């Protein structure tokens, strides 16, 4: 699973055109203020252990939400974060489970629909923690690695230390 | 080089905080209407042949600009598209050369500064070609591969055929 987490003043989207794997939706558009937006690519490797990926993904999102003090989460499927995608079926299962996992952690959660071409607007806040990425990999039933990536265009050790101080 | 190309109604940004590798800038903010925004990660592998990567990157961006009929290009450094980044020095060289290459192809070009934490707002148009990704890899002085990726959340052959018809 690839995650790109953007702390935003707002995000809004409108589903414009379905693909053959589109989820059924009742409401084509939505908006969230002061949200941590999690752009998500569910990857082929995640199929080996979707449950673990959901659990670790939820922990990663909650970790950043805690750092930036966000109570609202928008889960937004984003295939362009990976060159090795899971099946659409697994993607929807993981995204749905992630939505439930975040709700059970107490967040207000919305999820943009999978399988649609969407227009969207996002306003990124621009502080040092407002854009972060995470890679979550199941390497077997017992072993999970989380590769954290904090990098604006290049992150120095000084900046990493600064992030630690803030967290 | 990883490219994420978003056809936008507008993009605007404001450089908020420099990192130790920040470019010197005269103007901290800018905006472009009806722009093809190229989010770009210059990668470690690109250091083997930056010139080729610039040339092929410019061709890839121009190709999409032609498809979506965009005359304005915003080049926007985006480290989160790769887990293997080039040195900041090579990144700035490649981005600067890419700016010149796109200008010489006749586009109106702006480039967001490297090495700054930036606030930004982007409005993605949402049509089927408004989000595309490209991977450009130098595999040696003589051999270059371009891995094209058109994938909303999952792209069927039908959709690929549709794209070809439009292009
Ligand atoms: Mg606000």
CSV table of C-alpha atoms and ligand atoms in Angstrom, one decimal:
chain,number,residue,atom,x,y,z
A,1,UNK,CA,0.0,0.0,0.0
A,2,UNK,CA,1.2,3.4,-0.9
A,3,UNK,CA,-0.1,6.4,1.0
A,4,UNK,CA,0.3,10.0,0.2
A,5,UNK,CA,-1.1,12.1,3.1
A,6,UNK,CA,-1.9,15.7,2.5
A,7,UNK,CA,-3.1,17.9,5.3
A,8,UNK,CA,-5.6,20.2,3.6
A,9,UNK,CA,-7.8,23.2,4.2
A,10,UNK,CA,-10.3,21.4,2.1
A,11,UNK,CA,-10.8,18.7,-0.5
A,12,UNK,CA,-13.8,18.3,-2.7
A,13,UNK,CA,-14.5,15.9,-5.6
A,14,UNK,CA,-17.1,15.0,-8.1
A,15,UNK,CA,-17.3,11.6,-9.8
A,16,UNK,CA,-17.7,12.4,-13.5
A,17,UNK,CA,-17.4,9.1,-15.4
A,18,UNK,CA,-17.5,5.5,-14.3
A,19,UNK,CA,-15.0,2.8,-15.4
A,20,UNK,CA,-16.0,-0.8,-15.7
A,21,UNK,CA,-14.8,-1.4,-12.1
A,22,UNK,CA,-16.7,1.5,-10.6
A,23,UNK,CA,-18.3,1.2,-7.2
A,24,UNK,CA,-22.0,2.0,-7.1
A,25,UNK,CA,-22.5,5.4,-5.5
A,26,UNK,CA,-25.5,7.3,-4.3
A,27,UNK,CA,-23.9,10.7,-4.1
A,28,UNK,CA,-21.4,11.7,-6.8
A,29,UNK,CA,-19.8,14.5,-4.9
A,30,UNK,CA,-18.5,15.4,-1.5
A,31,UNK,CA,-16.3,17.8,0.4
A,32,UNK,CA,-14.4,17.9,3.6
A,33,UNK,CA,-12.9,20.9,5.5
A,34,UNK,CA,-9.6,20.7,7.4
A,35,UNK,CA,-9.1,17.1,6.4
A,36,UNK,CA,-6.1,14.8,6.3
A,37,UNK,CA,-6.5,13.4,2.8
A,38,UNK,CA,-5.1,9.9,2.3
A,39,UNK,CA,-4.4,9.2,-1.3
A,40,UNK,CA,-4.1,5.4,-1.5
A,41,UNK,CA,-2.9,2.8,-3.9
A,42,UNK,CA,-3.7,-0.8,-2.9
A,43,UNK,CA,-0.9,-2.9,-4.4
A,44,UNK,CA,-0.5,-6.4,-5.7
A,45,UNK,CA,1.6,-7.4,-2.7
A,46,UNK,CA,-1.2,-6.4,-0.4
A,47,UNK,CA,-3.3,-9.3,-1.7
A,48,UNK,CA,-1.1,-11.6,0.4
A,49,UNK,CA,-2.5,-10.1,3.6
A,50,UNK,CA,-5.1,-7.4,3.2
A,51,UNK,CA,-6.1,-7.5,6.9
A,52,UNK,CA,-2.6,-6.6,8.1
A,53,UNK,CA,-2.3,-3.9,5.5
A,54,UNK,CA,-5.5,-2.4,6.6
A,55,UNK,CA,-4.4,-2.5,10.3
A,56,UNK,CA,-1.0,-1.0,9.6
A,57,UNK,CA,-2.4,1.5,7.1
A,58,UNK,CA,-4.9,2.7,9.7
A,59,UNK,CA,-2.1,3.1,12.3
A,60,UNK,CA,0.0,5.1,9.8
A,61,UNK,CA,-2.9,7.4,8.9
A,62,UNK,CA,-3.8,7.8,12.6
A,63,UNK,CA,-0.2,8.5,13.4
A,64,UNK,CA,0.0,11.4,11.0
A,65,UNK,CA,-3.5,12.6,12.0
A,66,UNK,CA,-2.3,12.8,15.5
A,67,UNK,CA,0.8,14.8,14.5
A,68,UNK,CA,-1.1,17.4,12.5
A,69,UNK,CA,-4.1,17.3,14.8
A,70,UNK,CA,-6.6,16.3,12.2
A,71,UNK,CA,-10.0,14.8,13.2
A,72,UNK,CA,-11.3,14.4,9.7
A,73,UNK,CA,-10.0,11.9,7.2
A,74,UNK,CA,-10.8,11.6,3.5
A,75,UNK,CA,-9.8,8.3,2.0
A,76,UNK,CA,-9.1,8.8,-1.7
A,77,UNK,CA,-8.2,6.0,-4.1
A,78,UNK,CA,-5.2,6.9,-6.2
A,79,UNK,CA,-3.8,4.4,-8.6
A,80,UNK,CA,-1.0,6.7,-9.8
A,81,UNK,CA,1.0,6.1,-6.6
A,82,UNK,CA,2.0,2.6,-7.7
A,83,UNK,CA,3.0,0.7,-10.8
A,84,UNK,CA,1.8,-2.6,-9.3
A,85,UNK,CA,-1.8,-2.4,-8.4
A,86,UNK,CA,-4.0,-5.0,-6.6
A,87,UNK,CA,-7.1,-6.4,-8.3
A,88,UNK,CA,-10.1,-3.9,-8.1
A,89,UNK,CA,-11.9,-6.4,-5.8
A,90,UNK,CA,-9.1,-6.4,-3.2
A,91,UNK,CA,-8.7,-2.6,-3.5
A,92,UNK,CA,-12.4,-2.0,-2.7
A,93,UNK,CA,-12.2,-4.5,0.2
A,94,UNK,CA,-9.1,-2.8,1.6
A,95,UNK,CA,-10.5,0.7,1.2
A,96,UNK,CA,-13.8,-0.2,2.8
A,97,UNK,CA,-12.1,-1.9,5.7
A,98,UNK,CA,-9.8,1.1,6.1
A,99,UNK,CA,-12.8,3.3,6.3
A,100,UNK,CA,-14.3,1.2,9.1
A,101,UNK,CA,-10.9,1.0,10.9
A,102,UNK,CA,-10.6,4.8,10.9
A,103,UNK,CA,-14.1,5.3,12.1
A,104,UNK,CA,-13.6,2.8,14.9
A,105,UNK,CA,-10.6,4.9,16.0
A,106,UNK,CA,-12.9,7.9,16.4
A,107,UNK,CA,-12.3,9.9,13.3
A,108,UNK,CA,-14.9,11.5,11.0
A,109,UNK,CA,-14.2,9.6,7.8
A,110,UNK,CA,-15.3,10.0,4.2
A,111,UNK,CA,-14.2,7.8,1.3
A,112,UNK,CA,-14.1,8.9,-2.4
A,113,UNK,CA,-15.5,6.2,-4.7
A,114,UNK,CA,-13.2,3.7,-6.4
A,115,UNK,CA,-13.3,3.3,-10.2
A,116,UNK,CA,-14.5,6.7,-11.2
A,117,UNK,CA,-12.8,9.5,-13.1
A,118,UNK,CA,-13.2,12.4,-10.7
A,119,UNK,CA,-12.7,16.1,-10.8
A,120,UNK,CA,-11.3,17.3,-7.5
A,121,UNK,CA,-9.8,20.4,-5.8
A,122,UNK,CA,-7.4,20.2,-2.9
A,123,UNK,CA,-5.8,22.9,-0.9
A,124,UNK,CA,-2.7,21.7,0.8
A,125,UNK,CA,-1.8,23.7,4.0
A,126,UNK,CA,1.9,23.8,3.3
A,127,UNK,CA,3.4,23.4,6.7
A,128,UNK,CA,6.3,20.9,7.0
A,129,UNK,CA,4.1,18.0,7.9
A,130,UNK,CA,1.4,18.7,5.4
A,131,UNK,CA,2.7,16.3,2.8
A,132,UNK,CA,4.0,12.9,3.9
A,133,UNK,CA,4.2,9.5,2.3
A,134,UNK,CA,4.2,6.0,3.7
A,135,UNK,CA,4.7,2.6,2.2
A,136,UNK,CA,3.2,-0.4,3.9
A,137,UNK,CA,4.3,-3.9,2.8
A,138,UNK,CA,3.2,-7.3,4.0
A,139,UNK,CA,6.2,-9.5,3.8
A,140,UNK,CA,4.4,-12.6,5.1
A,141,UNK,CA,1.8,-13.3,7.8
A,142,UNK,CA,4.1,-12.5,10.6
A,143,UNK,CA,6.4,-9.8,9.3
A,144,UNK,CA,5.3,-6.3,8.3
A,145,UNK,CA,7.6,-3.4,7.4
A,146,UNK,CA,6.5,0.2,7.3
A,147,UNK,CA,8.8,2.4,5.3
A,148,UNK,CA,8.3,5.9,6.3
A,149,UNK,CA,9.1,8.7,4.0
A,150,UNK,CA,9.1,12.3,5.0
A,151,UNK,CA,10.6,14.3,2.1
A,152,UNK,CA,9.6,17.6,0.7
A,153,UNK,CA,12.0,17.7,-2.1
A,154,UNK,CA,14.9,16.5,0.0
A,155,UNK,CA,14.8,16.1,3.7
A,156,UNK,CA,17.8,16.7,5.8
A,157,UNK,CA,18.5,15.0,9.1
A,158,UNK,CA,17.9,18.4,10.7
A,159,UNK,CA,14.3,18.5,9.3
A,160,UNK,CA,13.7,14.9,10.4
A,161,UNK,CA,14.8,15.9,13.9
A,162,UNK,CA,12.5,18.8,13.8
A,163,UNK,CA,9.6,16.5,12.9
A,164,UNK,CA,10.4,14.3,15.8
A,165,UNK,CA,10.4,17.2,18.2
A,166,UNK,CA,7.0,18.2,16.9
A,167,UNK,CA,5.5,14.7,17.2
B,1,UNK,CA,11.9,10.2,-13.5
B,2,UNK,CA,8.4,9.8,-12.2
B,3,UNK,CA,5.8,12.1,-13.7
B,4,UNK,CA,2.2,12.6,-12.5
B,5,UNK,CA,0.4,14.8,-15.1
B,6,UNK,CA,-2.8,16.6,-13.9
B,7,UNK,CA,-4.8,18.7,-16.3
B,8,UNK,CA,-6.1,21.4,-14.1
B,9,UNK,CA,-8.5,24.4,-14.2
B,10,UNK,CA,-5.8,26.1,-12.1
B,11,UNK,CA,-2.9,25.5,-9.8
B,12,UNK,CA,-1.5,28.0,-7.4
B,13,UNK,CA,1.3,27.7,-4.8
B,14,UNK,CA,3.1,29.7,-2.2
B,15,UNK,CA,6.5,28.7,-0.9
B,16,UNK,CA,6.2,28.8,2.9
B,17,UNK,CA,9.4,27.5,4.4
B,18,UNK,CA,12.8,26.7,2.9
B,19,UNK,CA,14.7,23.4,3.4
B,20,UNK,CA,18.5,23.3,3.4
B,21,UNK,CA,18.5,22.5,-0.3
B,22,UNK,CA,16.1,25.3,-1.3
B,23,UNK,CA,16.5,27.2,-4.5
B,24,UNK,CA,16.9,31.0,-4.2
B,25,UNK,CA,13.6,32.5,-5.3
B,26,UNK,CA,12.5,36.1,-6.1
B,27,UNK,CA,8.7,35.4,-6.1
B,28,UNK,CA,7.3,33.0,-3.4
B,29,UNK,CA,4.0,32.4,-5.1
B,30,UNK,CA,2.5,31.9,-8.5
B,31,UNK,CA,-0.6,30.7,-10.3
B,32,UNK,CA,-1.5,29.3,-13.7
B,33,UNK,CA,-4.9,28.8,-15.3
B,34,UNK,CA,-5.8,25.8,-17.5
B,35,UNK,CA,-2.4,24.2,-17.0
B,36,UNK,CA,-1.1,20.8,-17.4
B,37,UNK,CA,0.7,20.3,-14.1
B,38,UNK,CA,3.7,18.0,-14.2
B,39,UNK,CA,4.5,16.7,-10.7
B,40,UNK,CA,8.0,15.4,-11.0
B,41,UNK,CA,10.4,13.2,-9.0
B,42,UNK,CA,13.9,13.1,-10.3
B,43,UNK,CA,15.3,9.7,-9.4
B,44,UNK,CA,18.7,8.3,-8.5
B,45,UNK,CA,18.7,6.3,-11.8
B,46,UNK,CA,18.3,9.5,-13.7
B,47,UNK,CA,21.8,10.6,-12.6
B,48,UNK,CA,23.2,8.1,-15.2
B,49,UNK,CA,21.9,10.2,-18.0
B,50,UNK,CA,20.1,13.4,-17.1
B,51,UNK,CA,20.1,14.8,-20.7
B,52,UNK,CA,18.2,11.8,-22.0
B,53,UNK,CA,15.8,11.9,-19.1
B,54,UNK,CA,15.1,15.6,-19.8
B,55,UNK,CA,14.6,14.9,-23.5
B,56,UNK,CA,12.3,12.0,-23.0
B,57,UNK,CA,10.5,13.7,-20.1
B,58,UNK,CA,9.8,16.8,-22.3
B,59,UNK,CA,8.5,14.5,-25.0
B,60,UNK,CA,6.2,12.7,-22.6
B,61,UNK,CA,4.8,16.0,-21.2
B,62,UNK,CA,4.4,17.4,-24.7
B,63,UNK,CA,2.6,14.3,-25.7
B,64,UNK,CA,0.0,14.6,-23.0
B,65,UNK,CA,-0.2,18.4,-23.5
B,66,UNK,CA,-1.1,17.6,-27.1
B,67,UNK,CA,-3.7,15.1,-26.1
B,68,UNK,CA,-5.5,17.4,-23.7
B,69,UNK,CA,-4.8,20.5,-25.7
B,70,UNK,CA,-2.9,22.4,-23.0
B,71,UNK,CA,-0.6,25.3,-23.9
B,72,UNK,CA,0.5,26.1,-20.4
B,73,UNK,CA,2.7,23.8,-18.3
B,74,UNK,CA,3.5,24.0,-14.6
B,75,UNK,CA,6.5,22.0,-13.5
B,76,UNK,CA,6.2,21.1,-9.9
B,77,UNK,CA,8.9,19.1,-8.0
B,78,UNK,CA,7.3,16.3,-6.1
B,79,UNK,CA,9.5,13.9,-4.1
B,80,UNK,CA,6.7,11.8,-2.9
B,81,UNK,CA,6.3,10.1,-6.3
B,82,UNK,CA,9.5,8.1,-5.7
B,83,UNK,CA,11.3,6.2,-3.0
B,84,UNK,CA,14.7,6.6,-4.7
B,85,UNK,CA,15.5,10.3,-5.3
B,86,UNK,CA,18.4,11.9,-7.1
B,87,UNK,CA,20.7,14.3,-5.4
B,88,UNK,CA,19.2,17.8,-5.0
B,89,UNK,CA,21.8,19.1,-7.4
B,90,UNK,CA,20.8,16.8,-10.2
B,91,UNK,CA,17.2,17.4,-9.5
B,92,UNK,CA,17.5,21.2,-9.9
B,93,UNK,CA,19.6,20.7,-13.1
B,94,UNK,CA,17.0,18.3,-14.6
B,95,UNK,CA,14.0,20.6,-13.6
B,96,UNK,CA,15.7,23.7,-15.0
B,97,UNK,CA,16.6,21.9,-18.2
B,98,UNK,CA,13.1,20.5,-18.5
B,99,UNK,CA,11.8,24.1,-18.2
B,100,UNK,CA,14.0,25.2,-21.0
B,101,UNK,CA,13.1,22.2,-23.1
B,102,UNK,CA,9.3,22.8,-22.7
B,103,UNK,CA,9.8,26.6,-23.5
B,104,UNK,CA,11.7,25.7,-26.7
B,105,UNK,CA,8.8,23.5,-27.7
B,106,UNK,CA,6.6,26.6,-27.6
B,107,UNK,CA,4.7,26.2,-24.3
B,108,UNK,CA,4.1,28.8,-21.7
B,109,UNK,CA,6.0,27.3,-18.8
B,110,UNK,CA,6.3,28.0,-15.1
B,111,UNK,CA,8.3,26.0,-12.5
B,112,UNK,CA,7.6,25.8,-8.8
B,113,UNK,CA,10.8,26.1,-6.7
B,114,UNK,CA,12.6,23.1,-5.5
B,115,UNK,CA,13.4,22.5,-1.8
B,116,UNK,CA,10.6,24.5,-0.2
B,117,UNK,CA,7.6,23.5,1.8
B,118,UNK,CA,4.7,24.9,-0.3
B,119,UNK,CA,1.0,25.5,0.2
B,120,UNK,CA,-0.8,24.7,-3.0
B,121,UNK,CA,-4.3,24.4,-4.5
B,122,UNK,CA,-5.0,22.4,-7.6
B,123,UNK,CA,-8.3,21.9,-9.4
B,124,UNK,CA,-8.2,18.7,-11.5
B,125,UNK,CA,-10.6,18.8,-14.4
B,126,UNK,CA,-11.7,15.2,-14.0
B,127,UNK,CA,-12.0,14.0,-17.6
B,128,UNK,CA,-10.5,10.6,-18.5
B,129,UNK,CA,-7.1,12.0,-19.5
B,130,UNK,CA,-6.8,14.6,-16.7
B,131,UNK,CA,-4.7,12.3,-14.6
B,132,UNK,CA,-1.9,10.3,-16.2
B,133,UNK,CA,1.5,9.0,-15.0
B,134,UNK,CA,4.7,8.3,-16.8
B,135,UNK,CA,7.9,6.6,-15.7
B,136,UNK,CA,11.1,7.5,-17.6
B,137,UNK,CA,14.2,5.4,-17.1
B,138,UNK,CA,17.6,5.7,-18.6
B,139,UNK,CA,18.9,2.1,-18.9
B,140,UNK,CA,22.2,3.2,-20.4
B,141,UNK,CA,23.4,5.8,-22.8
B,142,UNK,CA,21.7,4.2,-25.8
B,143,UNK,CA,18.6,2.6,-24.3
B,144,UNK,CA,15.7,4.4,-22.8
B,145,UNK,CA,12.4,3.0,-21.8
B,146,UNK,CA,9.2,4.9,-21.2
B,147,UNK,CA,6.7,3.0,-19.2
B,148,UNK,CA,3.3,4.7,-19.8
B,149,UNK,CA,0.6,4.4,-17.2
B,150,UNK,CA,-2.9,5.4,-17.8
B,151,UNK,CA,-4.9,4.2,-14.8
B,152,UNK,CA,-7.7,5.9,-13.0
B,153,UNK,CA,-8.3,3.2,-10.4
B,154,UNK,CA,-8.1,0.4,-12.9
B,155,UNK,CA,-8.0,0.8,-16.6
B,156,UNK,CA,-9.7,-1.6,-18.9
B,157,UNK,CA,-8.6,-2.3,-22.4
B,158,UNK,CA,-11.8,-0.6,-23.5
B,159,UNK,CA,-10.7,2.6,-21.8
B,160,UNK,CA,-7.3,2.4,-23.3
B,161,UNK,CA,-8.9,2.0,-26.7
B,162,UNK,CA,-11.0,5.1,-26.0
B,163,UNK,CA,-7.9,7.1,-25.2
B,164,UNK,CA,-6.3,6.0,-28.4
B,165,UNK,CA,-9.3,7.2,-30.3
B,166,UNK,CA,-9.2,10.6,-28.7
B,167,UNK,CA,-5.5,11.1,-29.3
C,1,LIG,MG1,-9.0,26.0,7.6
